[in-house]
Coordinates of C-alpha atoms in Angstrom, one line a residue:
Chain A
X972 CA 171.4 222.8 160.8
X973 CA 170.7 219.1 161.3
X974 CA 173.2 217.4 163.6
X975 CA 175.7 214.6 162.0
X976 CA 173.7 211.9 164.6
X977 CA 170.4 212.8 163.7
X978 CA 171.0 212.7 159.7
X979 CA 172.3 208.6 160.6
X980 CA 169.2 208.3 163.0
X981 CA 167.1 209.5 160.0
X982 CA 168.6 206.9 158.1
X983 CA 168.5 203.9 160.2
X984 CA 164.5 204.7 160.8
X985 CA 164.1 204.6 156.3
X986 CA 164.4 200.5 157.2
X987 CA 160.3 201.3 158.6
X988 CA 157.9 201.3 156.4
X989 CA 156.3 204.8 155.3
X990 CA 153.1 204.5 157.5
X991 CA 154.8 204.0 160.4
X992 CA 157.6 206.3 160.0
X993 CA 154.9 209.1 159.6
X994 CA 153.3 208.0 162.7
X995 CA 156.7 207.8 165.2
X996 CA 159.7 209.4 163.0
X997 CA 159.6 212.5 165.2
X998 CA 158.6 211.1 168.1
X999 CA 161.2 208.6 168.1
X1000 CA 164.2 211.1 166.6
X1001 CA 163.6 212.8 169.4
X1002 CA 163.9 210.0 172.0
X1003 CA 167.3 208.8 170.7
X1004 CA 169.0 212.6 170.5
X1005 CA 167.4 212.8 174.1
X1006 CA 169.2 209.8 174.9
X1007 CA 172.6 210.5 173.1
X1008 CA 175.3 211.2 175.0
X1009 CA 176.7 215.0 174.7
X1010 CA 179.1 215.0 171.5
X1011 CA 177.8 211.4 170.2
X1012 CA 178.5 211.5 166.3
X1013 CA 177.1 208.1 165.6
X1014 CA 174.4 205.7 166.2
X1015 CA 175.7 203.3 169.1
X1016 CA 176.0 199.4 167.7
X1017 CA 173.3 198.0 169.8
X1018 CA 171.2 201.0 169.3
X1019 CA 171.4 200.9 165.7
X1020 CA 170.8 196.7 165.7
X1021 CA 168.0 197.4 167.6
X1022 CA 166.3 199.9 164.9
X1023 CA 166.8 197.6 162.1
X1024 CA 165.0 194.3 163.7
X1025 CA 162.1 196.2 164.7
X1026 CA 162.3 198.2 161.3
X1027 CA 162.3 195.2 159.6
X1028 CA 159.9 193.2 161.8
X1029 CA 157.3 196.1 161.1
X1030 CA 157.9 196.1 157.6
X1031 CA 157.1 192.3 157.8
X1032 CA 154.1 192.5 159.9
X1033 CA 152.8 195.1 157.7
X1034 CA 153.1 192.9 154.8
X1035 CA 151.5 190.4 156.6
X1036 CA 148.7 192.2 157.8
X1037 CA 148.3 193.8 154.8
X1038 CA 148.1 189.9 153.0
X1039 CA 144.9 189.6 155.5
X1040 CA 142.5 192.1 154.4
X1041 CA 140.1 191.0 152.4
X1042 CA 140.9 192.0 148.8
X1043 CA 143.7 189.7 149.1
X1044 CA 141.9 186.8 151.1
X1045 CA 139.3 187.3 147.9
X1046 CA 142.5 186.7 145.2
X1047 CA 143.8 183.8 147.1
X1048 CA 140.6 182.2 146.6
X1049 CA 140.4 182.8 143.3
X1050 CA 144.3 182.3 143.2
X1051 CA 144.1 179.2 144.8
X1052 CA 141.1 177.7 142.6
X1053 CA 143.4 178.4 139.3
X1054 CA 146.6 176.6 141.1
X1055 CA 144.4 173.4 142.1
X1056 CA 143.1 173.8 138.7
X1057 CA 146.5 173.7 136.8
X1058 CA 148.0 170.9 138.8
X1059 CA 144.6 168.8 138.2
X1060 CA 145.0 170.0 134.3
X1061 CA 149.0 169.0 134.6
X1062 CA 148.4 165.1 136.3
X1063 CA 145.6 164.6 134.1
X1064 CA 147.3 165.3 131.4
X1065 CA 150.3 162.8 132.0
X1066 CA 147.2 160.1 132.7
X1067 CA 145.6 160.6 129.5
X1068 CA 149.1 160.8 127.6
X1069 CA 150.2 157.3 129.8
X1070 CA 146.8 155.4 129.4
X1071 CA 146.9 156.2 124.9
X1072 CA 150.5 155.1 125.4
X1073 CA 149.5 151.9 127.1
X1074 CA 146.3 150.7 124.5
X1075 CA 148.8 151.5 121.6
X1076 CA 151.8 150.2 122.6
X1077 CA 150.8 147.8 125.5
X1078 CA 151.2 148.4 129.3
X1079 CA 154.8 147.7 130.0
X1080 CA 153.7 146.8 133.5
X1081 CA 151.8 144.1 132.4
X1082 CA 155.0 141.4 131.9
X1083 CA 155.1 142.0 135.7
X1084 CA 151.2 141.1 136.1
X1085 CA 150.4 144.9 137.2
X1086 CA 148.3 146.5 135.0
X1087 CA 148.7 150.5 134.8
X1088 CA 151.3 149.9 137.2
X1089 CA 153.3 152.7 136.3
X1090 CA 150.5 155.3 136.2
X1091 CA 149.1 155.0 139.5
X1092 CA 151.1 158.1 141.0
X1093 CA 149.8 160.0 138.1
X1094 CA 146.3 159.0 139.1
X1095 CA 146.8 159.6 142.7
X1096 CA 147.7 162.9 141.4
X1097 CA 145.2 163.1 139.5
X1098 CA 142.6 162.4 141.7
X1099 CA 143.9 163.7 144.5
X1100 CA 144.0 167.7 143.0
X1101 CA 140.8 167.0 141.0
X1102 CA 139.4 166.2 144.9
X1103 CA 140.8 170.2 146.0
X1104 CA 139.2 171.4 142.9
X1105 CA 135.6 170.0 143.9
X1106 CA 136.1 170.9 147.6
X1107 CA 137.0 174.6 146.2
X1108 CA 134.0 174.7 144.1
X1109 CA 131.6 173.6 146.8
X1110 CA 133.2 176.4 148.9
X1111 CA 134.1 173.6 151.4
X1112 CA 136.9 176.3 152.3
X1113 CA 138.6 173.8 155.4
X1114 CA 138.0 170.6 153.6
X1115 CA 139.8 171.9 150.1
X1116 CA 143.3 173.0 152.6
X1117 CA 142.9 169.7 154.1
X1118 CA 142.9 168.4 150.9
X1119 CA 145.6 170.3 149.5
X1120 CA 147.8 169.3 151.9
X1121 CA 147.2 165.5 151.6
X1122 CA 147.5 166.6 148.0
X1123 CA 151.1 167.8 148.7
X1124 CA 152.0 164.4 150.5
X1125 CA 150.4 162.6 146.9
X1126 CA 152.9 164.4 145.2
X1127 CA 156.0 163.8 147.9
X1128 CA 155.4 160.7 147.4
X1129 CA 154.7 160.3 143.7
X1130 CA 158.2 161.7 143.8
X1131 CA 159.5 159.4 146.3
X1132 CA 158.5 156.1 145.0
X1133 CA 160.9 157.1 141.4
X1134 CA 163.8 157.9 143.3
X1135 CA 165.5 154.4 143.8
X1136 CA 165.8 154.3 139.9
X1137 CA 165.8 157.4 139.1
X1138 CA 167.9 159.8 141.3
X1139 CA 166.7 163.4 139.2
X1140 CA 163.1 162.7 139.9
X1141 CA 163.0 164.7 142.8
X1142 CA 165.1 167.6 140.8
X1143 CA 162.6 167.6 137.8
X1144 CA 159.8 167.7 139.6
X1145 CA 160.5 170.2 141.7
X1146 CA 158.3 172.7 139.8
X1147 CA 155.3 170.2 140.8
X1148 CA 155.9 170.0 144.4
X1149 CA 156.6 174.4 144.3
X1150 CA 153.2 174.7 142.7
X1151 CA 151.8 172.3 145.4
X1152 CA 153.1 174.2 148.2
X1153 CA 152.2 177.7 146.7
X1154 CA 148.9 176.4 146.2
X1155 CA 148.3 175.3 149.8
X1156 CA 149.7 178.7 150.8
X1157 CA 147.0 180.5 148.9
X1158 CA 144.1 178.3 150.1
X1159 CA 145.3 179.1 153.8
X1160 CA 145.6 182.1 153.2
X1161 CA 141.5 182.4 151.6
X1162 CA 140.1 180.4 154.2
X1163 CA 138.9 183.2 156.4
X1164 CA 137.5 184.9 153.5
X1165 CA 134.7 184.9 150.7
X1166 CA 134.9 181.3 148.8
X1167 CA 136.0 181.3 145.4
X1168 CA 132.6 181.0 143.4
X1169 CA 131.3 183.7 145.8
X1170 CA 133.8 186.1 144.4
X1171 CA 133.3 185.1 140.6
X1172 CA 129.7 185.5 140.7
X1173 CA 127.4 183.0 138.3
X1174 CA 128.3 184.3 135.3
X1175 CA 132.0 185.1 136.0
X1176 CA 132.2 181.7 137.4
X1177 CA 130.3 180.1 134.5
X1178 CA 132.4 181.9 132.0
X1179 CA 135.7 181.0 133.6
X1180 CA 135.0 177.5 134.3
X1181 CA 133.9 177.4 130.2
X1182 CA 137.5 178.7 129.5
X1183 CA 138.7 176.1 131.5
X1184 CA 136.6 173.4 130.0
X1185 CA 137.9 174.5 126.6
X1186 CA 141.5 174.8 127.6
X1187 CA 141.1 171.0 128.9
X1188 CA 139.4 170.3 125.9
X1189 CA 142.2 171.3 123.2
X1190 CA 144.9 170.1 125.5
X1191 CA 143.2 166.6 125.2
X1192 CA 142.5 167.0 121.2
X1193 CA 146.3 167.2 120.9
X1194 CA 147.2 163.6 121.3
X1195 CA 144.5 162.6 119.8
X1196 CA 144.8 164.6 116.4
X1197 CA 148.5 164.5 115.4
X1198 CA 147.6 166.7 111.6
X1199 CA 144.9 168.4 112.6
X1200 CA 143.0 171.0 110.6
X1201 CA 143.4 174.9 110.1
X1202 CA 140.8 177.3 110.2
X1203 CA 141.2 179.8 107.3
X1204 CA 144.4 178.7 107.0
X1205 CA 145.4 180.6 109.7
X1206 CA 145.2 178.7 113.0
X1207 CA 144.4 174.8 114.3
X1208 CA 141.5 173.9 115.6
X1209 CA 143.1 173.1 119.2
X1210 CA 144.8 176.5 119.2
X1211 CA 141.8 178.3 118.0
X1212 CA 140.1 176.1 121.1
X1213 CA 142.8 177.6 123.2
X1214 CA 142.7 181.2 122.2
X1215 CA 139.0 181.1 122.8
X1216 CA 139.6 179.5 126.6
X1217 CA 142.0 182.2 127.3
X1218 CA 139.5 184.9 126.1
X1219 CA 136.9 183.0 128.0
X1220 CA 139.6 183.0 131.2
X1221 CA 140.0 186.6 130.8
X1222 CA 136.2 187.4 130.3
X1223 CA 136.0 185.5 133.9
X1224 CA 138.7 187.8 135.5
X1225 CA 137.5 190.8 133.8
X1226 CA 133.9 190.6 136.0
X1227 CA 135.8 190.5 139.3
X1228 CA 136.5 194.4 140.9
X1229 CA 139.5 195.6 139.4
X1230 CA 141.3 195.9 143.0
X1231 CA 141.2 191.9 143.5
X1232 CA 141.5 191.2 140.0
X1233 CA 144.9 193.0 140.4
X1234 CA 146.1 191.0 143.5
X1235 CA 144.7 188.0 141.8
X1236 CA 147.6 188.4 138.8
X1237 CA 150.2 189.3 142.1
X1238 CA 149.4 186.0 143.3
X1239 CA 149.4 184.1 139.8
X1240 CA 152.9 185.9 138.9
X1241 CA 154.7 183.2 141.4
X1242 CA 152.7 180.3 140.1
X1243 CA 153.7 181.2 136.5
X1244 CA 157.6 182.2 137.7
X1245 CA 157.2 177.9 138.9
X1246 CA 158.1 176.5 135.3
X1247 CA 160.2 179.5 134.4
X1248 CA 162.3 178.6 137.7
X1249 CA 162.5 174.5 136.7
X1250 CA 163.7 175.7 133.1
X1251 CA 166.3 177.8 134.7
X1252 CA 167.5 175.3 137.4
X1253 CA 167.9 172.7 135.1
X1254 CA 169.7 174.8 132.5
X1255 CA 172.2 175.9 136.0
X1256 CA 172.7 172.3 137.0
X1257 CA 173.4 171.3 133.8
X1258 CA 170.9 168.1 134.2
X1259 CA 171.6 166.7 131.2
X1260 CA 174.9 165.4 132.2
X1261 CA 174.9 165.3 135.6
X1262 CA 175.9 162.5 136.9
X1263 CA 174.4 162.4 140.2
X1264 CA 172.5 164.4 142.8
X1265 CA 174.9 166.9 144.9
X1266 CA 174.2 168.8 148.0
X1267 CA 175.0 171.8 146.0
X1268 CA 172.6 170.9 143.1
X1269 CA 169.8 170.3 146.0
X1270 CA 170.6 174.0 147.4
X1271 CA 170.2 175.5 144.3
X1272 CA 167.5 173.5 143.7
X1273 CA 165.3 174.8 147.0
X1274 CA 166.9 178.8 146.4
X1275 CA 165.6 178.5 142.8
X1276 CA 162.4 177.1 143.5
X1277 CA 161.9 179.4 146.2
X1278 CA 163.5 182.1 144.7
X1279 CA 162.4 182.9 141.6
X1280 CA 158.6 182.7 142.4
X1281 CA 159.4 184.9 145.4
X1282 CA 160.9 187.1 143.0
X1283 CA 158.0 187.4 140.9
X1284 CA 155.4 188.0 143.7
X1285 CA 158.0 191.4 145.1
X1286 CA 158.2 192.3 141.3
X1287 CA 154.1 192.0 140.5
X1288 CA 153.7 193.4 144.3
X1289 CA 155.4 196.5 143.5
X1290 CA 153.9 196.7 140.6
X1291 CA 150.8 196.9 142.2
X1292 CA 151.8 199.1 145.0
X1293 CA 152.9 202.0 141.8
X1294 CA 149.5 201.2 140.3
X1295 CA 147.4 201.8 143.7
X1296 CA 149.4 204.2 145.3
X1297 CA 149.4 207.0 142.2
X1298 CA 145.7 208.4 142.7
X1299 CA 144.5 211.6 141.6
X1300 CA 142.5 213.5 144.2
X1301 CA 140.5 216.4 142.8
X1302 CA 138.9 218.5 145.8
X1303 CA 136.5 221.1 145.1
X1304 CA 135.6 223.8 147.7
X1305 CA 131.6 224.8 148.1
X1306 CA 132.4 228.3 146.3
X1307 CA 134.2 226.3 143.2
X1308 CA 131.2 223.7 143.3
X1309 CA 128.0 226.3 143.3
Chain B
X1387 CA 143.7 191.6 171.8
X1388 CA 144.9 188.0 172.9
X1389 CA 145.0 186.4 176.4
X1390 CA 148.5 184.7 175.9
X1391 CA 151.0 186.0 178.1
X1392 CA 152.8 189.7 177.7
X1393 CA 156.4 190.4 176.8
X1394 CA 158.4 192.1 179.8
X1395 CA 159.0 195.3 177.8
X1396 CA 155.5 195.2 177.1
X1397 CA 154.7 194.7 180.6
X1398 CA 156.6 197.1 182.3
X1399 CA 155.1 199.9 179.3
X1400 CA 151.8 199.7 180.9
X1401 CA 153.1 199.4 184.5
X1402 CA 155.3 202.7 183.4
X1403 CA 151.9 204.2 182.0
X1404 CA 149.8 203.3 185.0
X1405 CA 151.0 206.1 187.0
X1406 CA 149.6 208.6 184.8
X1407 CA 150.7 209.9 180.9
X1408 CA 154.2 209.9 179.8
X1409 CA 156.1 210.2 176.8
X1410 CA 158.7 208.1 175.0
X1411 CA 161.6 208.9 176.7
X1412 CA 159.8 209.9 180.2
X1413 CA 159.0 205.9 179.6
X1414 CA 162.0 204.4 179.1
X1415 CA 163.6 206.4 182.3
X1416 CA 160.8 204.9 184.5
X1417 CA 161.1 201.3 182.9
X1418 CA 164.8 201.4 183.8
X1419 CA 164.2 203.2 187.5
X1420 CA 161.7 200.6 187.8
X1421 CA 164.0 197.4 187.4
X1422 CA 166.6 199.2 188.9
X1423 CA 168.4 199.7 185.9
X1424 CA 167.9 196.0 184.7
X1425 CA 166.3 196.7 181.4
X1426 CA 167.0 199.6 179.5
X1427 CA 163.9 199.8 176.9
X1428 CA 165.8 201.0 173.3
X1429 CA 163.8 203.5 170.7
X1430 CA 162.9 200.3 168.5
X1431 CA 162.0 198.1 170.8
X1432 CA 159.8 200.9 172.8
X1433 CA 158.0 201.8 169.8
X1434 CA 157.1 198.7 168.5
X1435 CA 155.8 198.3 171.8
X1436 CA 153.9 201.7 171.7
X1437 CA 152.8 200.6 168.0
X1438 CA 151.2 197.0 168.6
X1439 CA 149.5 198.7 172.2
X1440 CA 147.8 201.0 170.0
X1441 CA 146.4 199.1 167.9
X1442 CA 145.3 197.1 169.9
X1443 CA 143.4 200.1 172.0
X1444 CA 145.6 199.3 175.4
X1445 CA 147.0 203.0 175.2
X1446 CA 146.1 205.9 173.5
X1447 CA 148.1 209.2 173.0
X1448 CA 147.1 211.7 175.7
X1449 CA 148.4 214.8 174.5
X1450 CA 151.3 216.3 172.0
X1451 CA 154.0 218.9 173.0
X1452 CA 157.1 220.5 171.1
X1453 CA 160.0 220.7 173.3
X1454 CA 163.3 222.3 171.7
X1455 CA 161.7 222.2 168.4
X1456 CA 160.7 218.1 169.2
X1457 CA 157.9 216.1 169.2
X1458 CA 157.1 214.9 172.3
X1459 CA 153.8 212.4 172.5
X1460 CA 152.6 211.8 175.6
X1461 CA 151.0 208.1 176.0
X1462 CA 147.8 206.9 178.7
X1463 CA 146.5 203.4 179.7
X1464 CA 143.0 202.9 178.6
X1465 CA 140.3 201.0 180.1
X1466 CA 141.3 197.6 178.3
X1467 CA 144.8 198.9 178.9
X1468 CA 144.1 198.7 182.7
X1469 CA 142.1 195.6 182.1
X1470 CA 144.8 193.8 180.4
X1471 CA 147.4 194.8 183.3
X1472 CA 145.6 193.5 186.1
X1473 CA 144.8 190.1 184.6
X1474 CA 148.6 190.0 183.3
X1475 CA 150.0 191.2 187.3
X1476 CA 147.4 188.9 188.9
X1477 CA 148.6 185.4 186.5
X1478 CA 152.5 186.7 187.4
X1479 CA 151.3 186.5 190.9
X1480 CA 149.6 183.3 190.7
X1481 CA 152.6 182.2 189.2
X1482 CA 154.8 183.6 191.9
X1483 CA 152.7 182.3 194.6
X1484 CA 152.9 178.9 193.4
X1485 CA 156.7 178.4 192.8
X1486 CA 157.0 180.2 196.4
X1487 CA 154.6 177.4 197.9
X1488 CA 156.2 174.7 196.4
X1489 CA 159.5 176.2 197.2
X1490 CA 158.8 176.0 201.2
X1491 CA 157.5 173.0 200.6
X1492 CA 160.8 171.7 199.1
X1493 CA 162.6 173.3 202.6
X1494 CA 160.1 172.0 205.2
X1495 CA 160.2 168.6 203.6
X1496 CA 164.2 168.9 203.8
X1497 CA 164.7 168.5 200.0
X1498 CA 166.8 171.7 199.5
X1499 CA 170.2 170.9 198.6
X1500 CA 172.6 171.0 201.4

């Protein structure tokens, strides 16, 4: 029968994760019952304190080490490429919308003799993520982080020059500073690796930038085309434009190996969790009526914003980890093969 | 494998495995006979030391035995195990050597608190 003390041992080691607690569980179940004292029923406190940090210090440098092989350095490239992509896509976007605003309606700037005064952020923005995109595409792996960085500062500040008239701008634009952030993250964490176009190949590449092209395309036909017209009845043009860019996205995806392709969509899920998070923190803080910025509404600001993508990523993760760890193994022995 | 300096448990691992092979517990004994009782290596702590060593090809497991119906693994230094050591001993000595030196100095040049 197994003793009380080693049952609670046995417990305290789960907190490892699997591959090491086949490698040591014996071994070190047997070191602590050698070390108990005679008739010790329980774990003693520093004893067991001990087990969990380095249980959960393995568990953490396994994940890490695990982010580091090169299936994952591969999606973070690819990863990375799509982020800088969307937060080019998401400035530009504001530009075009602010410059149509401004030859229709006048530049509201302009009674202050600034022209386009109050797009230049959006611009710096905008030129400052379309600069990571380029860098990414030239496989200039160092000069697209360094760029994403000084990106992130574009966008602190972007932020920053709002806030003396209006206080929520750093709350509503959270979403843009988490995308940043996740963004640089994933570049970081490609640089060692394959660059991005390396891993798409010349037709995946060709296929996904098309998607993107089209995506940008419809996006700017919007504005543009406030009635416009159906095809067959049945769908827009723009939207017909954008169903054929996501086809054309997912055609891209579909010629990278299935194993990167997967951690690709583990490292999207947090990007995609971004706006889900802002919807969700400004629905908790009640932004609407607010009246002013609180600690407590910047706390749940930074747990939401970190939170919820971090969410996503354990959630895809595991999915992953279910999807890759069930594998059939058929073995045949010479006598059943001949 | 990295030149920065080694953790004490780490440390006095290798110095307990450069007498010859020992196991988990056999280790931790001579760790604490070593410092005289000073440190007191625990099961985590040990093994993550044993773990990262491993992989990074400073020890290698020498043998396996079942004692009482337990696993006992028995541990050795390798060649970049012994490697590693030396340089590690002869920077603590370096080390030691210089705050000793400036230390008489201190005393010779009458600096030493009264």
């Amino acid at each position: 029968m197994t003793a009380p003390l080693e049952i609670q041992y046995r417990r305290l080691l789960a907190v490892y994760p699997s591959a090491h607690r086949r490698a040591y569980e014996e071994e070190m179940v047997g070191v602590l019952m050698e070390g108990a004292e005679p008739g010790q029923r329980r774990p003693a406190l520093g004893e067991a304190a001990d087990l969990l940090r380095a249980g959960i210090l393995a568990r953490l440098g396994r994940g890490a080490q695990a982010l580091r092989t090169s299936a994952w350095r591969d999606a973070a490239a690819v990863a990375g490429l799509i982020g800088a992509v969307l937060l080019t896509a998401i400035a530009c976007r504001r530009l075009i919308f602010g410059l149509l605003y401004a030859r229709e309606s006048g530049d509201p700037m302009r009674a202050f003799g600034v022209d386009g005064g109050l797009l230049i952020d959006v611009a710096a923005r905008s030129v400052a993520w379309l600069a990571v995109v380029v860098a990414v595409l030239l496989a200039a792996r160092r000069t697209a982080t360094a760029l994403a960085v000084v990106a992130v500062l574009v966008e602190i500040t972007a932020v920053a020059v709002w806030l003396p008239s209006q206080e929520f701008r750093a709350i509503r634009m959270s979403w843009a500073l988490a995308l940043a952030l996740l963004t640089v993250a994933l570049l970081v964490l490609s640089r060692h690796g394959r660059p991005a176009v390396a891993i798409l190949g010349r037709r995946g590449g060709a296929v996904l930038t098309g998607g993107l092209v089209l995506a940008a395309v419809s996006a700017l036909l919007l504005p543009l085309w406030p009635t416009p017209p159906q095809i067959l009845g049945l769908v827009t043009v723009p939207d017909a434009l954008l169903l054929a860019a996501g086809a054309m996205l997912l055609a891209g995806l579909q010629r990278i190996p299935a194993g990167i392709r997967r951690r690709i969509l583990v490292l999207l899920a947090p990007l995609l969790a971004v706006p889900v998070a802002q919807r969700q923190l400004e629905q908790a803080i009640d932004i609407t009526f607010a009246r002013s910025v609180t600690p407590g509404i910047v706390v749940v600001d930074v747990l939401m914003m970190a939170g919820v993508p971090l969410l996503a990523f354990a959630l895809a993760a595991a999915a992953l980890h279910l999807r890759e760890g069930i594998t059939v193994t058929v073995t045949r022995t010479p006598e059943q093969a001949a | 494998m990295t030149d920065t300096p080694m953790r004490e448990p780490t440390f006095l691992v290798l110095t307990a495995l450069a007498a010859g092979p020992q196991h988990g517990y056999a280790v931790i004994e001579d760790v604490a006979r070593m410092t005289d009782g000073r440190v007191r290596l625990r099961a985590g702590t040990l093994y993550a030391a044993l773990d990262r060593l491993r992989t990074d090809g400073l020890i290698e497991v020498d043998r396996e035995e079942v004692v009482q119906s337990r696993l006992r693994r028995y541990y050795r230094l390798t060649g970049v195990g012994e490697t590693r050591l030396a340089a590690e001993s002869s920077r603590l000595r370096q080390q030691a050597t210089l705050a000793e030196g400036r230390l008489r100095a201190r005393h010779d040049l009458g600096g030493a608190p009264a």
